[in-house]
Amino acid sequence: MLVKIKTGATLSGAEQEFVESLRLFPTTCLAVVDLDVGDNGTRQVDAVLFTARGITVIEVRGFRRRQSGILNISADGPWTISDARADLDDDGVVSPSDQLEHAVYAVKSRLERALLDPGHVCGAVVLVPFHGVVVRPARTTLRPGIDVLAANARDATELRIYLEGFSAGPRNWTADRVFAAYRALGSDNGPSRAELIADGFDAVLPDPNPIGLPEAGPPRVAPIPGEPTRRQSIASWVVVALAVIGIFVVIGVIISGLAHDSGRAHPEPGSGMTSSTPTPPPYHPVECWPLQPDC
């Protein structure tokens, strides 16, 4: 961890405690403390931390008296500790979270005006309690990328976890990029490129395909079928001939069936199927006698 403080800066007790906490960590990081950014340097920023992954802006606040208990963060009201208002130093009109939002915006705008891509700039309000005081929860997320955490030199666990978690991930910031960024922010007491590399920053971006992993081969192409052999050609023609013969056989069976059904439906004249009217027998007169029955 490299910690650089602006020449002639006057740090508060909380800021000095914060600097001591940072110097305890072996994380690859550059902490530039007490910067004047914004338009014509009108925005004072407590600290900007450069890691190999990105940038986080820090707003440091201490306490006027010893307070311990449950920390309650309100977006539009006062912060409390165990139902009592948190007695923070520099407790002005602007809340610590709003002050941090302004600082994040100022840092990002300053880098963009210098034609540098800042990426996603995060931020954290670091509350520095008195030694022996316990503030819980020690870390609260206001929104994605903006956190509030409590830490001092004797209990810097949450600050260490925050920095290690923020540093984990793809390494996008090289020594040259960090060097150009803190110079664009107006730092007059930054480290050299050699110091950044010695702290763990890469001279160039790492290879996305580390040694030991197999290279991605060329895309697979479907094989092109070769010319058919003589045996395959003969077999194909035999199949086609059999299919044609089968079609003609089916057509012949259909025509024969239709012709047979047509002959049965329309019989020829003179066949045994034709009906005729019977001829009555010839009449022969019968001579009847008187009282003869059936006459």
PDB file of C-alpha atoms in Angstrom:
ATOM      1  CA  MET A   1       0.000   0.000   0.000  1.00  0.00           C
ATOM      2  CA  LEU A   2       1.391   3.374  -1.060  1.00  0.00           C
ATOM      3  CA  VAL A   3       0.096   6.396   0.893  1.00  0.00           C
ATOM      4  CA  LYS A   4       0.849   9.868  -0.420  1.00  0.00           C
ATOM      5  CA  ILE A   5      -0.288  13.030   1.390  1.00  0.00           C
ATOM      6  CA  LYS A   6      -0.482  16.454  -0.230  1.00  0.00           C
ATOM      7  CA  THR A   7       2.435  18.686   0.662  1.00  0.00           C
ATOM      8  CA  GLY A   8       1.482  21.027   3.488  1.00  0.00           C
ATOM      9  CA  ALA A   9      -1.816  19.250   4.227  1.00  0.00           C
ATOM     10  CA  THR A  10      -3.297  19.606   7.726  1.00  0.00           C
ATOM     11  CA  LEU A  11      -5.075  16.381   8.633  1.00  0.00           C
ATOM     12  CA  SER A  12      -7.714  16.019  11.325  1.00  0.00           C
ATOM     13  CA  GLY A  13      -7.397  13.382  14.020  1.00  0.00           C
ATOM     14  CA  ALA A  14      -9.807  11.094  12.144  1.00  0.00           C
ATOM     15  CA  GLU A  15      -7.859  11.503   8.898  1.00  0.00           C
ATOM     16  CA  GLN A  16      -4.562  10.707  10.627  1.00  0.00           C
ATOM     17  CA  GLU A  17      -6.150   7.581  12.121  1.00  0.00           C
ATOM     18  CA  PHE A  18      -7.418   6.613   8.655  1.00  0.00           C
ATOM     19  CA  VAL A  19      -3.917   6.998   7.184  1.00  0.00           C
ATOM     20  CA  GLU A  20      -2.458   4.788   9.915  1.00  0.00           C
ATOM     21  CA  SER A  21      -5.083   2.140   9.135  1.00  0.00           C
ATOM     22  CA  LEU A  22      -4.171   2.159   5.434  1.00  0.00           C
ATOM     23  CA  ARG A  23      -0.475   1.651   6.121  1.00  0.00           C
ATOM     24  CA  LEU A  24      -1.271  -1.638   7.877  1.00  0.00           C
ATOM     25  CA  PHE A  25      -2.520  -3.314   4.674  1.00  0.00           C
ATOM     26  CA  PRO A  26      -0.294  -5.106   2.127  1.00  0.00           C
ATOM     27  CA  THR A  27      -2.889  -4.553  -0.632  1.00  0.00           C
ATOM     28  CA  THR A  28      -1.708  -3.258  -4.016  1.00  0.00           C
ATOM     29  CA  CYS A  29      -3.124   0.249  -3.808  1.00  0.00           C
ATOM     30  CA  LEU A  30      -2.202   3.925  -4.021  1.00  0.00           C
ATOM     31  CA  ALA A  31      -3.950   6.233  -1.529  1.00  0.00           C
ATOM     32  CA  VAL A  32      -3.694   9.922  -2.399  1.00  0.00           C
ATOM     33  CA  VAL A  33      -4.812  11.902   0.677  1.00  0.00           C
ATOM     34  CA  ASP A  34      -6.200  15.452   0.666  1.00  0.00           C
ATOM     35  CA  LEU A  35      -6.854  16.459  -2.941  1.00  0.00           C
ATOM     36  CA  ASP A  36      -8.333  19.655  -4.391  1.00  0.00           C
ATOM     37  CA  VAL A  37     -10.400  18.776  -7.465  1.00  0.00           C
ATOM     38  CA  GLY A  38     -13.461  20.213  -9.146  1.00  0.00           C
ATOM     39  CA  ASP A  39     -13.528  23.523 -10.999  1.00  0.00           C
ATOM     40  CA  ASN A  40     -10.322  25.387 -10.173  1.00  0.00           C
ATOM     41  CA  GLY A  41      -9.696  23.026  -7.247  1.00  0.00           C
ATOM     42  CA  THR A  42     -12.831  24.093  -5.350  1.00  0.00           C
ATOM     43  CA  ARG A  43     -13.778  20.583  -4.193  1.00  0.00           C
ATOM     44  CA  GLN A  44     -11.746  19.100  -1.358  1.00  0.00           C
ATOM     45  CA  VAL A  45     -11.578  15.289  -1.358  1.00  0.00           C
ATOM     46  CA  ASP A  46     -10.310  13.447   1.694  1.00  0.00           C
ATOM     47  CA  ALA A  47      -8.738  10.524  -0.222  1.00  0.00           C
ATOM     48  CA  VAL A  48      -8.748   8.754  -3.576  1.00  0.00           C
ATOM     49  CA  LEU A  49      -7.690   5.103  -3.641  1.00  0.00           C
ATOM     50  CA  PHE A  50      -6.336   3.588  -6.860  1.00  0.00           C
ATOM     51  CA  THR A  51      -6.314  -0.209  -7.071  1.00  0.00           C
ATOM     52  CA  ALA A  52      -5.522  -2.514  -9.965  1.00  0.00           C
ATOM     53  CA  ARG A  53      -9.284  -2.839 -10.498  1.00  0.00           C
ATOM     54  CA  GLY A  54     -10.468   0.782 -10.271  1.00  0.00           C
ATOM     55  CA  ILE A  55     -10.986   3.908  -8.176  1.00  0.00           C
ATOM     56  CA  THR A  56     -12.816   4.499  -4.900  1.00  0.00           C
ATOM     57  CA  VAL A  57     -13.281   7.909  -3.259  1.00  0.00           C
ATOM     58  CA  ILE A  58     -13.194   8.198   0.548  1.00  0.00           C
ATOM     59  CA  GLU A  59     -14.964  10.693   2.836  1.00  0.00           C
ATOM     60  CA  VAL A  60     -13.548  10.516   6.388  1.00  0.00           C
ATOM     61  CA  ARG A  61     -15.592  11.553   9.440  1.00  0.00           C
ATOM     62  CA  GLY A  62     -14.659  11.349  13.119  1.00  0.00           C
ATOM     63  CA  PHE A  63     -16.660  11.729  16.330  1.00  0.00           C
ATOM     64  CA  ARG A  64     -16.736  14.583  18.829  1.00  0.00           C
ATOM     65  CA  ARG A  65     -17.320  12.200  21.736  1.00  0.00           C
ATOM     66  CA  ARG A  66     -17.348   8.500  22.528  1.00  0.00           C
ATOM     67  CA  GLN A  67     -20.441   6.858  21.046  1.00  0.00           C
ATOM     68  CA  SER A  68     -21.078   3.132  20.730  1.00  0.00           C
ATOM     69  CA  GLY A  69     -24.080   1.106  19.655  1.00  0.00           C
ATOM     70  CA  ILE A  70     -26.155   0.347  16.560  1.00  0.00           C
ATOM     71  CA  LEU A  71     -25.518   2.649  13.621  1.00  0.00           C
ATOM     72  CA  ASN A  72     -28.623   3.662  11.669  1.00  0.00           C
ATOM     73  CA  ILE A  73     -28.127   5.326   8.274  1.00  0.00           C
ATOM     74  CA  SER A  74     -30.905   7.517   6.912  1.00  0.00           C
ATOM     75  CA  ALA A  75     -30.952   8.857   3.371  1.00  0.00           C
ATOM     76  CA  ASP A  76     -32.938  11.999   4.237  1.00  0.00           C
ATOM     77  CA  GLY A  77     -32.419  12.384   7.985  1.00  0.00           C
ATOM     78  CA  PRO A  78     -29.719  12.457  10.664  1.00  0.00           C
ATOM     79  CA  TRP A  79     -27.561   9.404  11.304  1.00  0.00           C
ATOM     80  CA  THR A  80     -28.068   7.843  14.726  1.00  0.00           C
ATOM     81  CA  ILE A  81     -26.226   5.477  17.047  1.00  0.00           C
ATOM     82  CA  SER A  82     -28.554   3.614  19.441  1.00  0.00           C
ATOM     83  CA  ASP A  83     -31.355   6.187  18.924  1.00  0.00           C
ATOM     84  CA  ALA A  84     -28.990   9.113  19.650  1.00  0.00           C
ATOM     85  CA  ARG A  85     -27.879  11.461  16.901  1.00  0.00           C
ATOM     86  CA  ALA A  86     -24.363  10.607  15.702  1.00  0.00           C
ATOM     87  CA  ASP A  87     -22.153  13.426  16.954  1.00  0.00           C
ATOM     88  CA  LEU A  88     -19.805  13.638  13.957  1.00  0.00           C
ATOM     89  CA  ASP A  89     -17.121  16.240  13.455  1.00  0.00           C
ATOM     90  CA  ASP A  90     -17.722  18.719  10.636  1.00  0.00           C
ATOM     91  CA  ASP A  91     -21.450  18.119  11.095  1.00  0.00           C
ATOM     92  CA  GLY A  92     -22.614  20.765   8.644  1.00  0.00           C
ATOM     93  CA  VAL A  93     -25.665  21.175   6.466  1.00  0.00           C
ATOM     94  CA  VAL A  94     -24.526  18.562   3.923  1.00  0.00           C
ATOM     95  CA  SER A  95     -24.694  14.941   5.091  1.00  0.00           C
ATOM     96  CA  PRO A  96     -21.597  12.717   4.750  1.00  0.00           C
ATOM     97  CA  SER A  97     -23.284  10.679   2.001  1.00  0.00           C
ATOM     98  CA  ASP A  98     -24.120  13.809  -0.030  1.00  0.00           C
ATOM     99  CA  GLN A  99     -20.582  15.078   0.487  1.00  0.00           C
ATOM    100  CA  LEU A 100     -19.274  11.765  -0.839  1.00  0.00           C
ATOM    101  CA  GLU A 101     -21.577  11.879  -3.878  1.00  0.00           C
ATOM    102  CA  HIS A 102     -20.226  15.334  -4.775  1.00  0.00           C
ATOM    103  CA  ALA A 103     -16.644  14.119  -4.367  1.00  0.00           C
ATOM    104  CA  VAL A 104     -17.201  11.079  -6.593  1.00  0.00           C
ATOM    105  CA  TYR A 105     -18.708  13.278  -9.291  1.00  0.00           C
ATOM    106  CA  ALA A 106     -15.838  15.792  -9.062  1.00  0.00           C
ATOM    107  CA  VAL A 107     -13.149  13.093  -9.390  1.00  0.00           C
ATOM    108  CA  LYS A 108     -14.878  11.434 -12.317  1.00  0.00           C
ATOM    109  CA  SER A 109     -15.428  14.737 -14.142  1.00  0.00           C
ATOM    110  CA  ARG A 110     -11.808  15.817 -13.594  1.00  0.00           C
ATOM    111  CA  LEU A 111     -10.471  12.600 -15.143  1.00  0.00           C
ATOM    112  CA  GLU A 112     -12.870  12.780 -18.081  1.00  0.00           C
ATOM    113  CA  ARG A 113     -11.797  16.365 -18.828  1.00  0.00           C
ATOM    114  CA  ALA A 114      -8.219  15.056 -18.918  1.00  0.00           C
ATOM    115  CA  LEU A 115      -9.365  12.518 -21.566  1.00  0.00           C
ATOM    116  CA  LEU A 116      -8.907   9.596 -19.167  1.00  0.00           C
ATOM    117  CA  ASP A 117     -11.505   6.871 -18.763  1.00  0.00           C
ATOM    118  CA  PRO A 118     -12.220   6.608 -15.006  1.00  0.00           C
ATOM    119  CA  GLY A 119     -14.466   3.565 -15.338  1.00  0.00           C
ATOM    120  CA  HIS A 120     -16.977   2.993 -12.555  1.00  0.00           C
ATOM    121  CA  VAL A 121     -15.923   5.191  -9.605  1.00  0.00           C
ATOM    122  CA  CYS A 122     -17.051   3.892  -6.196  1.00  0.00           C
ATOM    123  CA  GLY A 123     -17.048   5.620  -2.833  1.00  0.00           C
ATOM    124  CA  ALA A 124     -17.199   5.046   0.933  1.00  0.00           C
ATOM    125  CA  VAL A 125     -17.791   7.122   4.044  1.00  0.00           C
ATOM    126  CA  VAL A 126     -15.312   5.959   6.692  1.00  0.00           C
ATOM    127  CA  LEU A 127     -16.420   6.714  10.264  1.00  0.00           C
ATOM    128  CA  VAL A 128     -13.492   6.708  12.692  1.00  0.00           C
ATOM    129  CA  PRO A 129     -14.717   6.036  16.264  1.00  0.00           C
ATOM    130  CA  PHE A 130     -12.676   6.470  19.443  1.00  0.00           C
ATOM    131  CA  HIS A 131     -10.498   3.525  20.494  1.00  0.00           C
ATOM    132  CA  GLY A 132     -12.425   0.927  22.456  1.00  0.00           C
ATOM    133  CA  VAL A 133     -15.782   2.027  21.014  1.00  0.00           C
ATOM    134  CA  VAL A 134     -17.860  -0.527  19.111  1.00  0.00           C
ATOM    135  CA  VAL A 135     -20.152   0.670  16.309  1.00  0.00           C
ATOM    136  CA  ARG A 136     -22.400  -1.895  14.628  1.00  0.00           C
ATOM    137  CA  PRO A 137     -23.096  -2.609  11.891  1.00  0.00           C
ATOM    138  CA  ALA A 138     -19.574  -1.736  10.907  1.00  0.00           C
ATOM    139  CA  ARG A 139     -20.570  -1.568   7.246  1.00  0.00           C
ATOM    140  CA  THR A 140     -23.760  -0.481   5.459  1.00  0.00           C
ATOM    141  CA  THR A 141     -24.474  -0.146   1.736  1.00  0.00           C
ATOM    142  CA  LEU A 142     -26.347   3.004   0.766  1.00  0.00           C
ATOM    143  CA  ARG A 143     -26.605   1.972  -2.859  1.00  0.00           C
ATOM    144  CA  PRO A 144     -24.472  -0.144  -5.214  1.00  0.00           C
ATOM    145  CA  GLY A 145     -20.985   1.374  -5.159  1.00  0.00           C
ATOM    146  CA  ILE A 146     -21.557   3.640  -2.128  1.00  0.00           C
ATOM    147  CA  ASP A 147     -20.856   2.260   1.377  1.00  0.00           C
ATOM    148  CA  VAL A 148     -20.539   3.458   4.966  1.00  0.00           C
ATOM    149  CA  LEU A 149     -18.094   1.660   7.264  1.00  0.00           C
ATOM    150  CA  ALA A 150     -16.544   2.166  10.690  1.00  0.00           C
ATOM    151  CA  ALA A 151     -12.838   1.561  11.287  1.00  0.00           C
ATOM    152  CA  ASN A 152      -9.826   2.854  13.177  1.00  0.00           C
ATOM    153  CA  ALA A 153      -6.195   1.798  13.542  1.00  0.00           C
ATOM    154  CA  ARG A 154      -7.017  -0.751  16.266  1.00  0.00           C
ATOM    155  CA  ASP A 155     -10.021  -2.286  14.512  1.00  0.00           C
ATOM    156  CA  ALA A 156      -9.584  -1.896  10.749  1.00  0.00           C
ATOM    157  CA  THR A 157     -11.154  -5.222   9.805  1.00  0.00           C
ATOM    158  CA  GLU A 158     -14.063  -3.785   7.825  1.00  0.00           C
ATOM    159  CA  LEU A 159     -11.810  -1.340   5.982  1.00  0.00           C
ATOM    160  CA  ARG A 160      -9.435  -4.175   5.036  1.00  0.00           C
ATOM    161  CA  ILE A 161     -12.350  -6.356   3.850  1.00  0.00           C
ATOM    162  CA  TYR A 162     -13.712  -3.443   1.826  1.00  0.00           C
ATOM    163  CA  LEU A 163     -10.382  -2.787   0.088  1.00  0.00           C
ATOM    164  CA  GLU A 164      -9.683  -6.458  -0.591  1.00  0.00           C
ATOM    165  CA  GLY A 165     -13.178  -6.989  -1.984  1.00  0.00           C
ATOM    166  CA  PHE A 166     -12.920  -3.879  -4.121  1.00  0.00           C
ATOM    167  CA  SER A 167      -9.485  -4.912  -5.432  1.00  0.00           C
ATOM    168  CA  ALA A 168     -10.650  -8.403  -6.420  1.00  0.00           C
ATOM    169  CA  GLY A 169     -11.558  -8.793 -10.058  1.00  0.00           C
ATOM    170  CA  PRO A 170     -10.102  -7.980 -13.477  1.00  0.00           C
ATOM    171  CA  ARG A 171      -6.947  -5.847 -13.365  1.00  0.00           C
ATOM    172  CA  ASN A 172      -7.684  -2.812 -15.537  1.00  0.00           C
ATOM    173  CA  TRP A 173      -5.314  -0.189 -14.089  1.00  0.00           C
ATOM    174  CA  THR A 174      -1.645  -0.358 -15.025  1.00  0.00           C
ATOM    175  CA  ALA A 175       1.137   1.695 -13.467  1.00  0.00           C
ATOM    176  CA  ASP A 176       1.072   4.147 -16.387  1.00  0.00           C
ATOM    177  CA  ARG A 177      -2.704   4.616 -16.115  1.00  0.00           C
ATOM    178  CA  VAL A 178      -2.527   5.268 -12.361  1.00  0.00           C
ATOM    179  CA  PHE A 179       0.397   7.668 -12.862  1.00  0.00           C
ATOM    180  CA  ALA A 180      -1.561   9.683 -15.441  1.00  0.00           C
ATOM    181  CA  ALA A 181      -4.742   9.678 -13.306  1.00  0.00           C
ATOM    182  CA  TYR A 182      -3.299  11.073 -10.083  1.00  0.00           C
ATOM    183  CA  ARG A 183      -1.341  13.674 -12.052  1.00  0.00           C
ATOM    184  CA  ALA A 184      -4.631  14.722 -13.719  1.00  0.00           C
ATOM    185  CA  LEU A 185      -6.198  15.114 -10.256  1.00  0.00           C
ATOM    186  CA  GLY A 186      -3.504  17.637  -9.336  1.00  0.00           C
ATOM    187  CA  SER A 187      -1.441  15.536  -6.952  1.00  0.00           C
ATOM    188  CA  ASP A 188       2.010  17.046  -6.415  1.00  0.00           C
ATOM    189  CA  ASN A 189       3.408  14.257  -4.271  1.00  0.00           C
ATOM    190  CA  GLY A 190       2.674  11.069  -6.172  1.00  0.00           C
ATOM    191  CA  PRO A 191       4.872   7.993  -6.569  1.00  0.00           C
ATOM    192  CA  SER A 192       6.961   7.231  -9.592  1.00  0.00           C
ATOM    193  CA  ARG A 193       6.146   4.553 -12.136  1.00  0.00           C
ATOM    194  CA  ALA A 194       8.823   2.303 -10.639  1.00  0.00           C
ATOM    195  CA  GLU A 195       7.253   2.633  -7.174  1.00  0.00           C
ATOM    196  CA  LEU A 196       3.834   1.688  -8.550  1.00  0.00           C
ATOM    197  CA  ILE A 197       5.255  -1.414 -10.241  1.00  0.00           C
ATOM    198  CA  ALA A 198       7.108  -2.362  -7.046  1.00  0.00           C
ATOM    199  CA  ASP A 199       3.805  -2.049  -5.139  1.00  0.00           C
ATOM    200  CA  GLY A 200       2.186  -4.619  -7.453  1.00  0.00           C
ATOM    201  CA  PHE A 201       0.695  -2.643 -10.354  1.00  0.00           C
ATOM    202  CA  ASP A 202       1.244  -4.175 -13.780  1.00  0.00           C
ATOM    203  CA  ALA A 203       3.518  -2.502 -16.303  1.00  0.00           C
ATOM    204  CA  VAL A 204       1.136  -3.704 -19.027  1.00  0.00           C
ATOM    205  CA  LEU A 205      -2.252  -5.369 -18.867  1.00  0.00           C
ATOM    206  CA  PRO A 206      -1.983  -9.111 -18.217  1.00  0.00           C
ATOM    207  CA  ASP A 207      -2.545 -11.615 -21.000  1.00  0.00           C
ATOM    208  CA  PRO A 208      -6.240 -12.631 -21.020  1.00  0.00           C
ATOM    209  CA  ASN A 209      -5.108 -16.198 -21.765  1.00  0.00           C
ATOM    210  CA  PRO A 210      -2.557 -17.082 -19.026  1.00  0.00           C
ATOM    211  CA  ILE A 211       0.224 -19.567 -19.682  1.00  0.00           C
ATOM    212  CA  GLY A 212      -0.946 -23.087 -19.042  1.00  0.00           C
ATOM    213  CA  LEU A 213      -4.395 -22.740 -20.567  1.00  0.00           C
ATOM    214  CA  PRO A 214      -4.875 -24.317 -24.004  1.00  0.00           C
ATOM    215  CA  GLU A 215      -5.240 -21.938 -26.881  1.00  0.00           C
ATOM    216  CA  ALA A 216      -8.617 -21.859 -28.503  1.00  0.00           C
ATOM    217  CA  GLY A 217      -8.367 -23.886 -31.715  1.00  0.00           C
ATOM    218  CA  PRO A 218      -9.823 -22.876 -35.076  1.00  0.00           C
ATOM    219  CA  PRO A 219     -13.573 -23.305 -35.497  1.00  0.00           C
ATOM    220  CA  ARG A 220     -14.679 -26.742 -36.576  1.00  0.00           C
ATOM    221  CA  VAL A 221     -15.787 -27.071 -40.201  1.00  0.00           C
ATOM    222  CA  ALA A 222     -18.202 -29.785 -41.310  1.00  0.00           C
ATOM    223  CA  PRO A 223     -16.409 -32.286 -43.597  1.00  0.00           C
ATOM    224  CA  ILE A 224     -17.239 -32.097 -47.307  1.00  0.00           C
ATOM    225  CA  PRO A 225     -18.538 -35.461 -48.669  1.00  0.00           C
ATOM    226  CA  GLY A 226     -16.306 -37.064 -51.318  1.00  0.00           C
ATOM    227  CA  GLU A 227     -17.225 -38.459 -54.732  1.00  0.00           C
ATOM    228  CA  PRO A 228     -19.492 -41.579 -54.586  1.00  0.00           C
ATOM    229  CA  THR A 229     -17.883 -44.926 -55.476  1.00  0.00           C
ATOM    230  CA  ARG A 230     -19.031 -47.153 -58.374  1.00  0.00           C
ATOM    231  CA  ARG A 231     -20.810 -49.536 -55.991  1.00  0.00           C
ATOM    232  CA  GLN A 232     -22.646 -46.629 -54.338  1.00  0.00           C
ATOM    233  CA  SER A 233     -23.755 -45.308 -57.769  1.00  0.00           C
ATOM    234  CA  ILE A 234     -25.109 -48.732 -58.869  1.00  0.00           C
ATOM    235  CA  ALA A 235     -26.974 -49.167 -55.587  1.00  0.00           C
ATOM    236  CA  SER A 236     -28.528 -45.714 -55.964  1.00  0.00           C
ATOM    237  CA  TRP A 237     -29.807 -46.485 -59.491  1.00  0.00           C
ATOM    238  CA  VAL A 238     -31.222 -49.867 -58.373  1.00  0.00           C
ATOM    239  CA  VAL A 239     -33.157 -48.148 -55.602  1.00  0.00           C
ATOM    240  CA  VAL A 240     -34.525 -45.568 -58.067  1.00  0.00           C
ATOM    241  CA  ALA A 241     -35.578 -48.304 -60.580  1.00  0.00           C
ATOM    242  CA  LEU A 242     -37.349 -50.313 -57.898  1.00  0.00           C
ATOM    243  CA  ALA A 243     -39.171 -47.207 -56.727  1.00  0.00           C
ATOM    244  CA  VAL A 244     -40.366 -46.433 -60.299  1.00  0.00           C
ATOM    245  CA  ILE A 245     -41.524 -50.045 -60.863  1.00  0.00           C
ATOM    246  CA  GLY A 246     -43.389 -49.980 -57.585  1.00  0.00           C
ATOM    247  CA  ILE A 247     -45.167 -46.798 -58.611  1.00  0.00           C
ATOM    248  CA  PHE A 248     -46.319 -48.341 -61.935  1.00  0.00           C
ATOM    249  CA  VAL A 249     -47.537 -51.508 -60.153  1.00  0.00           C
ATOM    250  CA  VAL A 250     -49.606 -49.457 -57.748  1.00  0.00           C
ATOM    251  CA  ILE A 251     -51.084 -47.419 -60.628  1.00  0.00           C
ATOM    252  CA  GLY A 252     -51.986 -50.672 -62.509  1.00  0.00           C
ATOM    253  CA  VAL A 253     -53.714 -52.130 -59.456  1.00  0.00           C
ATOM    254  CA  ILE A 254     -55.717 -48.953 -59.014  1.00  0.00           C
ATOM    255  CA  ILE A 255     -56.828 -48.874 -62.699  1.00  0.00           C
ATOM    256  CA  SER A 256     -57.807 -52.595 -62.631  1.00  0.00           C
ATOM    257  CA  GLY A 257     -59.875 -52.100 -59.495  1.00  0.00           C
ATOM    258  CA  LEU A 258     -61.675 -49.114 -60.989  1.00  0.00           C
ATOM    259  CA  ALA A 259     -62.523 -51.049 -64.201  1.00  0.00           C
ATOM    260  CA  HIS A 260     -63.910 -54.026 -62.249  1.00  0.00           C
ATOM    261  CA  ASP A 261     -66.093 -51.815 -60.111  1.00  0.00           C
ATOM    262  CA  SER A 262     -67.446 -50.012 -63.236  1.00  0.00           C
ATOM    263  CA  GLY A 263     -68.508 -53.369 -64.907  1.00  0.00           C
ATOM    264  CA  ARG A 264     -70.425 -54.461 -61.847  1.00  0.00           C
ATOM    265  CA  ALA A 265     -72.264 -51.151 -61.565  1.00  0.00           C
ATOM    266  CA  HIS A 266     -73.492 -51.165 -65.307  1.00  0.00           C
ATOM    267  CA  PRO A 267     -74.419 -54.774 -66.537  1.00  0.00           C
ATOM    268  CA  GLU A 268     -74.793 -55.473 -70.294  1.00  0.00           C
ATOM    269  CA  PRO A 269     -78.297 -56.029 -71.925  1.00  0.00           C
ATOM    270  CA  GLY A 270     -79.440 -59.690 -72.107  1.00  0.00           C
ATOM    271  CA  SER A 271     -77.570 -60.763 -69.046  1.00  0.00           C
ATOM    272  CA  GLY A 272     -79.306 -62.815 -66.356  1.00  0.00           C
ATOM    273  CA  MET A 273     -79.624 -59.711 -64.285  1.00  0.00           C
ATOM    274  CA  THR A 274     -82.438 -58.253 -66.581  1.00  0.00           C
ATOM    275  CA  SER A 275     -86.067 -58.713 -65.263  1.00  0.00           C
ATOM    276  CA  SER A 276     -89.153 -59.503 -67.612  1.00  0.00           C
ATOM    277  CA  THR A 277     -92.972 -59.530 -67.211  1.00  0.00           C
ATOM    278  CA  PRO A 278     -94.483 -63.132 -67.058  1.00  0.00           C
ATOM    279  CA  THR A 279     -96.967 -64.185 -69.790  1.00  0.00           C
ATOM    280  CA  PRO A 280    -100.434 -65.315 -68.511  1.00  0.00           C
ATOM    281  CA  PRO A 281    -101.508 -68.907 -69.428  1.00  0.00           C
ATOM    282  CA  PRO A 282    -103.958 -69.381 -72.367  1.00  0.00           C
ATOM    283  CA  TYR A 283    -107.722 -69.231 -71.634  1.00  0.00           C
ATOM    284  CA  HIS A 284    -109.828 -72.379 -72.239  1.00  0.00           C
ATOM    285  CA  PRO A 285    -113.613 -72.107 -71.608  1.00  0.00           C
ATOM    286  CA  VAL A 286    -115.027 -74.601 -69.180  1.00  0.00           C
ATOM    287  CA  GLU A 287    -118.510 -75.983 -69.576  1.00  0.00           C
ATOM    288  CA  CYS A 288    -120.441 -75.649 -66.311  1.00  0.00           C
ATOM    289  CA  TRP A 289    -123.500 -77.580 -65.219  1.00  0.00           C
ATOM    290  CA  PRO A 290    -126.149 -76.395 -62.792  1.00  0.00           C
ATOM    291  CA  LEU A 291    -125.137 -76.736 -59.170  1.00  0.00           C
ATOM    292  CA  GLN A 292    -121.613 -77.719 -60.187  1.00  0.00           C
ATOM    293  CA  PRO A 293    -119.147 -76.469 -57.507  1.00  0.00           C
ATOM    294  CA  ASP A 294    -116.219 -74.178 -58.402  1.00  0.00           C
ATOM    295  CA  CYS A 295    -117.805 -73.138 -61.674  1.00  0.00           C
TER     296      CYS A 295
END
